[in-house]
CSV table of C-alpha atoms in Angstrom, one decimal:
chain,number,residue,atom,x,y,z
A,1,MET,CA,76.0,100.0,81.7
A,2,ASN,CA,74.2,96.6,81.0
A,3,ILE,CA,74.9,93.3,79.4
A,4,GLU,CA,74.0,94.7,76.1
A,5,THR,CA,76.5,97.4,76.5
A,6,LEU,CA,79.2,94.8,77.4
A,7,ALA,CA,78.2,92.4,74.4
A,8,ALA,CA,78.5,95.5,72.0
A,9,LYS,CA,82.1,95.9,73.0
A,10,TYR,CA,82.7,92.5,71.5
A,11,SER,CA,81.4,93.3,68.1
A,12,ALA,CA,84.7,93.3,66.6
A,13,ILE,CA,86.0,90.0,67.6
A,14,PRO,CA,87.7,87.8,64.8
A,15,SER,CA,85.1,85.9,62.7
A,16,HIS,CA,86.5,82.4,63.9
A,17,TRP,CA,85.8,83.3,67.5
A,18,LYS,CA,82.5,82.8,69.1
A,19,LEU,CA,80.6,85.1,71.4
A,20,SER,CA,79.2,82.9,74.2
A,21,THR,CA,77.5,83.5,77.7
A,22,LEU,CA,79.5,82.5,80.9
A,23,GLY,CA,76.8,80.0,81.7
A,24,GLU,CA,77.3,78.2,78.4
A,25,SER,CA,81.0,78.1,78.8
A,26,LEU,CA,81.3,76.7,82.3
A,27,ALA,CA,80.8,73.2,83.6
A,28,GLY,CA,79.2,74.6,86.6
A,29,ILE,CA,78.9,77.5,89.1
A,30,ILE,CA,79.5,76.4,92.9
A,31,GLY,CA,78.1,78.7,95.7
A,32,GLY,CA,78.9,78.6,99.5
A,33,GLY,CA,77.7,79.5,103.0
A,34,THR,CA,78.4,80.4,106.5
A,35,PRO,CA,78.4,77.8,109.0
A,36,SER,CA,76.4,78.8,112.1
A,37,ARG,CA,78.5,80.9,114.3
A,38,ASP,CA,76.6,79.6,117.5
A,39,ASN,CA,78.4,76.2,116.9
A,40,PRO,CA,81.9,76.2,118.2
A,41,SER,CA,82.4,72.8,116.7
A,42,PHE,CA,82.0,74.2,113.2
A,43,TRP,CA,85.2,76.5,113.7
A,44,GLY,CA,88.8,76.4,114.2
A,45,GLY,CA,89.2,73.3,112.1
A,46,ASP,CA,92.1,72.8,109.1
A,47,ILE,CA,89.9,73.5,106.3
A,48,PRO,CA,90.3,77.0,105.0
A,49,TRP,CA,87.1,79.0,104.6
A,50,LEU,CA,87.3,81.9,102.1
A,51,THR,CA,85.4,85.4,102.1
A,52,VAL,CA,86.1,88.4,100.3
A,53,LYS,CA,88.5,89.5,103.1
A,54,ASP,CA,90.8,86.8,101.7
A,55,MET,CA,90.8,88.3,98.0
A,56,ARG,CA,93.6,90.9,98.6
A,57,GLY,CA,95.9,89.2,96.1
A,58,ARG,CA,95.0,86.8,93.2
A,59,ARG,CA,96.9,84.0,94.8
A,60,PRO,CA,95.9,83.8,98.4
A,61,THR,CA,98.1,81.6,100.8
A,62,ASP,CA,95.8,80.8,103.2
A,63,ALA,CA,92.3,82.0,104.6
A,64,GLN,CA,91.7,84.1,107.6
A,65,GLU,CA,89.4,81.4,109.2
A,66,HIS,CA,89.3,77.7,109.1
A,67,ILE,CA,86.2,75.4,109.6
A,68,THR,CA,85.8,71.9,110.4
A,69,GLN,CA,84.7,68.8,108.3
A,70,GLN,CA,81.3,68.8,110.4
A,71,ALA,CA,80.7,72.4,109.3
A,72,VAL,CA,81.1,71.4,105.7
A,73,LYS,CA,78.5,68.4,106.3
A,74,GLU,CA,76.0,70.5,108.0
A,75,SER,CA,76.0,73.9,106.5
A,76,ALA,CA,75.8,75.4,102.8
A,77,THR,CA,79.6,75.8,102.4
A,78,ASN,CA,81.3,73.6,99.7
A,79,ILE,CA,84.9,72.6,99.2
A,80,ILE,CA,86.5,74.0,96.1
A,81,PRO,CA,89.2,72.1,94.5
A,82,PRO,CA,92.5,73.8,94.1
A,83,ASP,CA,93.0,76.2,91.2
A,84,THR,CA,89.5,76.9,90.8
A,85,VAL,CA,88.5,80.5,89.5
A,86,ILE,CA,86.7,82.1,92.4
A,87,THR,CA,84.8,85.5,92.0
A,88,ALA,CA,82.9,87.7,94.2
A,89,ALA,CA,79.3,88.0,93.7
A,90,ARG,CA,78.7,90.2,96.5
A,91,VAL,CA,80.5,92.9,98.4
A,92,GLY,CA,83.7,92.8,96.6
A,93,LEU,CA,82.4,92.6,92.9
A,94,GLY,CA,85.2,92.2,90.3
A,95,LYS,CA,87.8,90.6,92.4
A,96,VAL,CA,89.0,87.1,91.4
A,97,VAL,CA,91.3,84.5,92.9
A,98,ARG,CA,92.7,81.2,92.3
A,99,VAL,CA,93.8,79.2,95.3
A,100,PRO,CA,96.5,76.7,95.2
A,101,PHE,CA,94.6,74.4,97.9
A,102,ALA,CA,91.0,73.2,98.5
A,103,ALA,CA,89.1,75.5,100.2
A,104,ALA,CA,85.3,76.1,101.3
A,105,ILE,CA,83.9,79.4,100.4
A,106,ASN,CA,81.1,81.7,101.8
A,107,GLN,CA,78.0,82.8,100.2
A,108,ASP,CA,79.4,85.8,98.7
A,109,LEU,CA,81.8,83.9,96.5
A,110,LYS,CA,81.1,81.8,93.5
A,111,ALA,CA,83.5,79.2,92.1
A,112,LEU,CA,83.4,78.9,88.3
A,113,VAL,CA,84.4,75.5,86.9
A,114,VAL,CA,85.6,75.7,83.3
A,115,GLY,CA,84.2,73.7,80.6
A,116,PRO,CA,86.2,71.9,77.9
A,117,ASP,CA,86.5,75.0,75.6
A,118,LEU,CA,87.4,77.2,78.0
A,119,ASP,CA,91.2,78.0,79.6
A,120,LYS,CA,91.1,78.8,83.4
A,121,SER,CA,93.6,81.5,83.0
A,122,TYR,CA,91.7,83.1,80.1
A,123,LEU,CA,88.7,83.0,82.2
A,124,GLU,CA,90.5,84.8,85.1
A,125,TYR,CA,92.0,87.3,82.9
A,126,TRP,CA,88.6,88.1,81.1
A,127,LEU,CA,87.0,88.7,84.6
A,128,LEU,CA,89.8,91.0,85.5
A,129,SER,CA,89.2,92.9,82.2
A,130,ILE,CA,85.4,93.6,83.1
A,131,ALA,CA,86.1,94.1,86.9
A,132,THR,CA,84.6,97.6,86.5
A,133,PHE,CA,81.8,96.6,84.6
A,134,LEU,CA,80.8,94.0,87.3
A,135,GLU,CA,80.8,96.7,90.1
A,136,SER,CA,78.7,98.8,87.9
A,137,ILE,CA,76.1,96.2,87.6
A,138,GLY,CA,75.8,95.3,91.3
A,139,SER,CA,72.4,95.9,92.8
A,140,GLY,CA,71.3,96.1,96.4
A,141,THR,CA,70.7,99.0,98.9
A,142,THR,CA,73.5,98.5,101.5
A,143,VAL,CA,75.5,95.8,99.8
A,144,LYS,CA,76.0,95.4,96.0
A,145,GLY,CA,75.3,92.0,94.6
A,146,ILE,CA,75.1,90.3,91.3
A,147,ARG,CA,72.3,87.8,90.7
A,148,LEU,CA,73.5,84.1,89.6
A,149,GLU,CA,71.2,84.4,86.5
A,150,THR,CA,73.0,87.9,85.7
A,151,LEU,CA,76.2,86.0,86.2
A,152,ARG,CA,75.4,83.3,83.8
A,153,GLN,CA,74.3,85.7,81.0
A,154,LEU,CA,77.4,87.7,80.9
A,155,PRO,CA,79.0,87.9,77.4
A,156,ILE,CA,82.2,86.2,77.0
A,157,PRO,CA,84.3,86.2,73.7
A,158,LEU,CA,85.8,82.6,73.2
A,159,ALA,CA,88.8,82.0,70.9
A,160,PRO,CA,89.6,78.7,70.0
A,161,LEU,CA,91.4,76.9,73.1
A,162,GLN,CA,94.8,77.0,71.8
A,163,GLU,CA,94.5,80.5,70.8
A,164,GLN,CA,93.2,81.4,74.3
A,165,ARG,CA,96.3,80.0,75.7
A,166,LYS,CA,98.5,82.0,73.4
A,167,ILE,CA,96.6,85.1,74.5
A,168,VAL,CA,97.1,84.1,78.1
A,169,ALA,CA,100.8,83.7,77.5
A,170,GLU,CA,101.2,87.1,75.8
A,171,LEU,CA,99.5,88.8,78.7
A,172,GLU,CA,101.4,87.0,81.3
A,173,LYS,CA,104.6,88.0,79.4
A,174,GLN,CA,103.6,91.8,79.3
A,175,PHE,CA,102.3,91.7,82.9
A,176,SER,CA,105.6,90.1,84.1
A,177,ARG,CA,107.3,93.2,82.8
A,178,LEU,CA,104.6,95.6,84.2
A,179,ASP,CA,104.5,93.6,87.7
A,180,GLU,CA,108.3,94.3,87.7
A,181,ALA,CA,108.0,98.1,87.1
A,182,VAL,CA,105.5,98.3,89.7
A,183,ALA,CA,107.5,96.5,92.3
A,184,ASN,CA,110.3,99.0,91.4
A,185,LEU,CA,107.8,102.0,92.0
A,186,GLN,CA,106.6,100.3,95.3
A,187,ARG,CA,110.2,99.8,96.5
A,188,VAL,CA,111.0,103.5,95.7
A,189,LYS,CA,107.7,104.6,97.8
A,190,ALA,CA,109.1,102.4,100.6
A,191,ASN,CA,112.6,104.0,100.4
A,192,LEU,CA,110.9,107.5,100.5
A,193,LYS,CA,109.1,106.7,103.5
A,194,ARG,CA,112.2,105.4,105.3
A,195,TYR,CA,114.0,108.6,104.0
A,196,LYS,CA,111.3,110.9,105.6
A,197,ALA,CA,111.7,108.9,108.7
A,198,SER,CA,115.2,109.3,108.8
A,199,VAL,CA,115.3,113.0,108.1
A,200,LEU,CA,112.7,113.7,110.9
A,201,LYS,CA,114.7,111.6,113.2
A,202,ALA,CA,117.9,113.5,112.5
A,203,ALA,CA,115.8,116.8,112.8
A,204,VAL,CA,115.0,116.1,116.5
A,205,GLU,CA,118.3,114.6,117.6
A,206,GLY,CA,120.2,117.7,116.6
A,207,ARG,CA,122.0,115.8,113.3
A,208,LEU,CA,120.3,117.5,110.6
A,209,VAL,CA,121.8,121.2,111.0
A,210,GLU,CA,124.5,122.9,113.0
A,211,THR,CA,123.6,123.2,116.7
A,212,GLU,CA,123.1,126.8,118.0
A,213,ALA,CA,125.6,126.0,120.5
A,214,THR,CA,128.2,125.1,118.2
A,215,LEU,CA,127.5,128.1,116.0
A,216,ALA,CA,127.7,130.5,119.3
A,217,ARG,CA,131.0,129.0,120.3
A,218,ARG,CA,132.6,129.5,117.1
A,219,GLU,CA,131.2,133.0,116.7
A,220,GLY,CA,131.9,134.0,120.3
A,221,ARG,CA,128.4,134.8,121.3
A,222,THR,CA,125.9,133.8,123.6
A,223,TYR,CA,122.3,132.5,122.6
A,224,GLU,CA,118.7,131.6,124.2
A,225,THR,CA,119.0,127.9,125.2
A,226,GLY,CA,116.1,125.4,124.9
A,227,GLU,CA,115.6,125.8,128.5
A,228,GLN,CA,115.4,129.4,128.6
A,229,LEU,CA,113.0,129.4,125.5
A,230,LEU,CA,110.7,126.9,127.6
A,231,GLN,CA,110.6,129.5,130.4
A,232,ARG,CA,109.7,132.1,128.2
A,233,ILE,CA,107.0,130.2,126.6
A,234,LEU,CA,105.6,129.3,130.2
A,235,GLU,CA,105.8,132.7,131.2
A,236,GLY,CA,103.9,133.9,128.3
A,237,ARG,CA,101.1,131.3,128.7
A,238,LYS,CA,100.7,132.2,132.4
A,239,ALA,CA,100.4,135.9,131.3
A,240,LYS,CA,97.8,135.2,128.8
A,241,TRP,CA,95.9,133.1,131.4
A,242,ALA,CA,95.6,136.1,133.7
A,243,GLY,CA,92.1,136.8,134.6
A,244,ARG,CA,90.8,133.3,133.6
A,245,GLY,CA,91.1,131.8,137.3
A,246,LYS,CA,94.1,130.2,139.1
A,247,TRP,CA,97.3,129.1,136.7
A,248,LYS,CA,97.9,125.4,136.8
A,249,ALA,CA,101.4,124.8,136.2
A,250,PRO,CA,102.0,121.9,133.3
A,251,GLU,CA,103.1,118.8,133.7
A,252,SER,CA,107.0,118.6,133.6
A,253,PRO,CA,108.6,116.1,131.2
A,254,THR,CA,109.5,112.5,132.5
A,255,ALA,CA,112.2,111.9,130.0
A,256,ASP,CA,115.9,112.2,131.1
A,257,ALA,CA,117.8,111.0,128.0
A,258,ALA,CA,121.0,113.1,126.9
A,259,LEU,CA,120.2,115.8,124.3
A,260,PRO,CA,122.5,118.1,122.4
A,261,ASP,CA,124.0,121.2,123.9
A,262,GLY,CA,121.4,124.0,124.4
A,263,TRP,CA,118.5,121.6,124.1
A,264,THR,CA,116.0,120.5,126.8
A,265,TRP,CA,113.1,118.4,127.6
A,266,ALA,CA,109.6,119.8,127.6
A,267,SER,CA,106.1,118.3,127.6
A,268,VAL,CA,103.4,119.0,125.2
A,269,ASP,CA,101.5,120.1,128.2
A,270,GLN,CA,104.2,122.8,128.8
A,271,LEU,CA,104.4,124.0,125.2
A,272,ALA,CA,100.6,124.0,124.5
A,273,ASP,CA,97.0,124.4,125.7
A,274,VAL,CA,95.6,121.0,124.9
A,275,GLY,CA,91.9,120.5,124.5
A,276,THR,CA,89.4,118.4,122.6
A,277,GLY,CA,85.7,118.9,121.4
A,278,ALA,CA,82.4,117.1,121.4
A,279,THR,CA,79.6,115.7,119.1
A,280,PRO,CA,76.4,117.6,119.7
A,281,LYS,CA,73.4,115.7,119.8
A,282,ARG,CA,72.2,114.3,116.6
A,283,ASP,CA,68.6,114.3,117.6
A,284,LYS,CA,68.5,118.0,118.4
A,285,ALA,CA,68.0,119.7,115.2
A,286,ALA,CA,68.9,123.2,116.4
A,287,TYR,CA,72.6,121.9,116.9
A,288,TRP,CA,72.8,120.9,113.1
A,289,ASN,CA,70.3,122.3,110.9
A,290,ASP,CA,71.7,125.3,109.0
A,291,GLY,CA,74.8,125.2,110.9
A,292,ASP,CA,77.9,127.6,109.7
A,293,VAL,CA,80.3,126.6,112.5
A,294,PRO,CA,83.0,124.2,110.9
A,295,TRP,CA,83.2,120.8,112.7
A,296,VAL,CA,85.8,118.1,112.3
A,297,THR,CA,86.3,114.6,112.9
A,298,SER,CA,89.5,112.2,113.2
A,299,SER,CA,89.3,111.4,109.5
A,300,VAL,CA,91.0,115.0,108.8
A,301,VAL,CA,94.3,113.7,110.1
A,302,ASN,CA,94.8,111.9,106.9
A,303,VAL,CA,95.7,115.2,105.0
A,304,GLY,CA,98.2,117.5,105.7
A,305,TYR,CA,96.2,120.6,106.2
A,306,VAL,CA,92.4,120.8,107.2
A,307,ASP,CA,91.0,123.1,104.6
A,308,GLN,CA,87.2,122.3,104.8
A,309,ALA,CA,84.9,120.9,107.6
A,310,SER,CA,83.6,117.4,107.8
A,311,GLU,CA,80.3,118.9,108.9
A,312,PHE,CA,78.8,122.1,110.1
A,313,VAL,CA,77.2,122.9,113.6
A,314,THR,CA,75.3,125.9,114.7
A,315,LYS,CA,76.3,128.7,117.1
A,316,LEU,CA,73.8,127.3,119.5
A,317,ALA,CA,75.6,123.9,119.6
A,318,LEU,CA,78.8,125.8,120.3
A,319,ALA,CA,77.2,127.8,123.1
A,320,GLU,CA,75.6,124.8,124.7
A,321,THR,CA,77.8,121.9,124.5
A,322,ASN,CA,81.7,121.1,125.1
A,323,LEU,CA,82.6,122.4,121.7
A,324,THR,CA,85.6,125.0,121.3
A,325,LEU,CA,86.1,126.9,118.0
A,326,TYR,CA,89.9,126.6,117.5
A,327,PRO,CA,91.9,128.9,115.7
A,328,ILE,CA,93.8,128.5,112.4
A,329,GLY,CA,97.4,127.0,113.3
A,330,THR,CA,95.9,124.6,115.8
A,331,LEU,CA,97.5,121.3,115.8
A,332,LEU,CA,95.1,118.3,115.8
A,333,ILE,CA,96.1,114.7,116.9
A,334,ALA,CA,93.6,111.9,116.4
A,335,MET,CA,93.3,109.9,119.9
A,336,TYR,CA,91.3,107.2,118.2
A,337,GLY,CA,90.2,105.9,115.0
A,338,GLU,CA,90.2,103.2,112.3
A,339,GLY,CA,93.4,101.7,111.1
A,340,LYS,CA,96.2,104.0,111.2
A,341,THR,CA,94.4,107.1,111.9
A,342,ARG,CA,95.0,107.0,115.7
A,343,GLY,CA,98.2,109.3,116.5
A,344,LYS,CA,98.6,111.1,113.3
A,345,CYS,CA,98.7,115.1,113.3
A,346,THR,CA,97.3,117.7,111.1
A,347,GLU,CA,96.9,121.6,111.1
A,348,LEU,CA,93.9,123.8,111.1
A,349,ARG,CA,94.0,126.4,108.0
A,350,ILE,CA,90.3,127.3,108.9
A,351,PRO,CA,88.6,128.2,112.5
A,352,ALA,CA,87.1,124.9,113.5
A,353,SER,CA,85.6,123.0,116.2
A,354,THR,CA,86.2,119.1,116.7
A,355,ASN,CA,84.7,116.2,118.0
A,356,GLN,CA,86.0,114.3,121.0
A,357,ALA,CA,88.3,112.1,119.0
A,358,LEU,CA,90.8,114.7,118.4
A,359,ALA,CA,93.2,116.4,120.7
A,360,ALA,CA,93.5,120.2,119.8
A,361,LEU,CA,97.0,121.7,120.5
A,362,GLN,CA,97.0,125.5,120.7
A,363,VAL,CA,100.8,126.4,120.3
A,364,ASP,CA,102.9,129.6,119.8
A,365,SER,CA,103.5,130.3,116.0
A,366,PHE,CA,107.2,130.3,116.4
A,367,ILE,CA,107.5,126.8,117.6
A,368,ARG,CA,104.6,125.2,115.9
A,369,GLY,CA,106.5,124.1,112.8
A,370,TYR,CA,109.0,122.1,114.8
A,371,LEU,CA,106.3,120.6,117.3
A,372,ARG,CA,104.5,119.6,114.2
A,373,HIS,CA,107.7,117.7,112.8
A,374,PHE,CA,108.2,116.4,116.0
A,375,LEU,CA,104.9,114.9,116.3
A,376,GLU,CA,104.8,113.5,112.8
A,377,LEU,CA,108.3,111.6,113.6
A,378,ASN,CA,106.8,110.5,117.1
A,379,TYR,CA,103.6,109.0,115.3
A,380,GLU,CA,104.4,105.4,116.1
A,381,GLU,CA,105.8,105.9,119.4
A,382,MET,CA,102.5,108.0,120.3
A,383,ARG,CA,100.4,104.9,119.1
A,384,LYS,CA,102.3,102.8,121.7
A,385,PHE,CA,101.2,105.0,124.5
A,386,ALA,CA,97.4,104.2,123.5
A,387,SER,CA,95.7,102.3,126.1
A,388,GLY,CA,92.5,100.3,126.2
A,389,GLY,CA,91.3,97.0,124.8
A,390,VAL,CA,90.4,95.8,121.2
A,391,GLN,CA,90.7,99.6,120.0
A,392,PRO,CA,93.3,101.2,122.0
A,393,ASN,CA,92.9,104.8,122.4
A,394,LEU,CA,95.0,108.1,123.4
A,395,ASN,CA,93.7,110.5,125.8
A,396,LEU,CA,94.3,114.0,126.5
A,397,SER,CA,96.7,113.0,129.7
A,398,LEU,CA,98.6,110.8,127.3
A,399,VAL,CA,99.0,113.7,124.8
A,400,ARG,CA,99.8,116.2,127.4
A,401,ALA,CA,102.8,113.8,128.9
A,402,VAL,CA,104.5,113.5,125.5
A,403,CYS,CA,108.2,114.6,125.9
A,404,VAL,CA,109.6,117.0,123.1
A,405,PRO,CA,113.4,117.4,122.6
A,406,LEU,CA,113.3,121.3,122.5
A,407,PRO,CA,116.3,122.9,120.7
A,408,PRO,CA,116.9,126.9,120.7
A,409,LEU,CA,114.4,129.0,118.7
A,410,SER,CA,116.9,130.0,116.1
A,411,GLU,CA,118.1,126.4,115.6
A,412,GLN,CA,114.4,125.4,115.4
A,413,VAL,CA,113.9,127.8,112.4
A,414,ARG,CA,117.0,126.2,110.6
A,415,ILE,CA,115.8,122.6,111.4
A,416,VAL,CA,112.1,123.3,110.1
A,417,ALA,CA,113.6,125.3,106.7
A,418,GLU,CA,115.9,122.1,106.4
A,419,VAL,CA,113.0,119.6,107.0
A,420,ASP,CA,110.5,121.5,104.7
A,421,ARG,CA,113.3,121.3,101.8
A,422,HIS,CA,113.8,117.6,102.1
A,423,LEU,CA,110.0,117.0,102.4
A,424,SER,CA,109.2,119.3,99.4
A,425,ILE,CA,111.5,116.9,97.4
A,426,ILE,CA,110.1,113.8,98.8
A,427,ARG,CA,106.4,115.1,97.8
A,428,GLU,CA,107.7,115.8,94.2
A,429,VAL,CA,109.1,112.3,93.8
A,430,GLU,CA,106.0,110.7,95.5
A,431,ALA,CA,103.8,112.6,93.1
A,432,GLU,CA,105.8,111.3,90.1
A,433,VAL,CA,106.0,107.6,91.4
A,434,ASP,CA,102.1,107.8,92.1
A,435,ALA,CA,101.6,109.1,88.5
A,436,ASN,CA,103.5,106.1,87.4
A,437,LEU,CA,101.5,103.6,89.3
A,438,GLN,CA,98.3,105.1,88.1
A,439,ARG,CA,99.6,104.8,84.4
A,440,ALA,CA,100.8,101.2,85.1
A,441,GLN,CA,97.1,100.4,86.3
A,442,ALA,CA,95.6,102.1,83.0
A,443,LEU,CA,97.9,100.1,80.9
A,444,ARG,CA,97.1,96.9,82.6
A,445,GLN,CA,93.4,97.5,82.0
A,446,SER,CA,93.9,98.7,78.4
A,447,THR,CA,95.8,95.7,77.8
A,448,LEU,CA,93.2,93.3,79.0
A,449,ALA,CA,90.4,95.3,77.0
A,450,LYS,CA,92.4,95.0,74.0
A,451,ALA,CA,93.0,91.1,74.5
A,452,PHE,CA,89.1,90.5,74.5
A,453,SER,CA,87.6,93.0,72.4
A,454,SER,CA,90.0,94.1,69.5
A,455,SER,CA,89.8,92.3,66.1
A,456,SER,CA,93.6,92.5,65.4
A,457,PRO,CA,95.9,92.8,68.3
A,458,GLU,CA,99.4,91.8,67.4
A,459,HIS,CA,99.5,88.6,69.7
A,460,ARG,CA,96.8,87.0,67.6
A,461,ASN,CA,98.5,87.2,64.3
């Protein structure tokens, strides 16, 4: 898409309107800059210094960084008056803000000072209406940007000033209703998240279904306790280890809090074989070229199941490095990663090797479902276990040490079935909420497009 294409969208504007350019409609465009990071006297002052990182909402309440008056005097930055329309000309193309305070800006932002025939809010909404277009015309190899001359040449349909204000009033009325609907949908999403957490918490505390101990007492029968189940698991794992060297007994759990009748504490180390993977040398083509062995990274934990590889490595890489090909059903936990990745859990639905950022838990299929639900609930607690500096990480020892409240197997079956039933309902509602949020966003964009390109919208009559 180019500027001519955008201009063509405005071919049906009312005859008493004017198709102008942004440069002609503004009193000026003010740029900014970044004071030297090497000069500590430039930083930590009381002047907000805006960058694209501060454009997370249309009305920022502060900047992440502040500079001094000396920085303003001795750098390319400029202080922008309150309530000026500011747009991103680099990195975050299409973003627009108006801040209720005077602020300096960096070189990625442009402050648009309106002329006498242009209303600030009209300008702001028009920029929002062409946000996708602005993203599409950005140029640059690594960071997309718009040249100042291109910004000046953007075609803008200008209604008479009073009509601009009427259009703004109508848009704000419509968006007020839309914003209220979106806020309600976001509250529903937050409530669903809390409900999911409460279901999982009840599940691992013995409150979601009737305990096996209670059923057995009522029915006058015996049952396999969690402790007996744990011994059976350990004996089975030891038997499978035969012929692979000396069996090392797993670490016992450190938790001692009270549990429901028939439950016991177990460590992940007792329940699963815990391993990890590696990243074969990138400069060794024989490890990567024409590879057919699935290899996954920590990004896969952001989906419920792993159905495809992040990349592929060769069988030579599998043979010569610390890679292991893990079977279907292996649980993966991110030991480190950006944002909310660390501590998340997923499950392999394909055989795959992993990088070193993932812990791989090979666990008996009959307890896998329960263990996975516990790990999902334990996500926040797992993150607290992480150690390290700026980017705390988990490690295999910390993963192995996680304590799991283990119910009898028959109770686990009922717990998993009940949790799955609740989660299925939650997923259905979440899907409907997400669809409505997408419809709201589409309605917002279509309303904006109509406001600036239609010849006869209702609010202009």
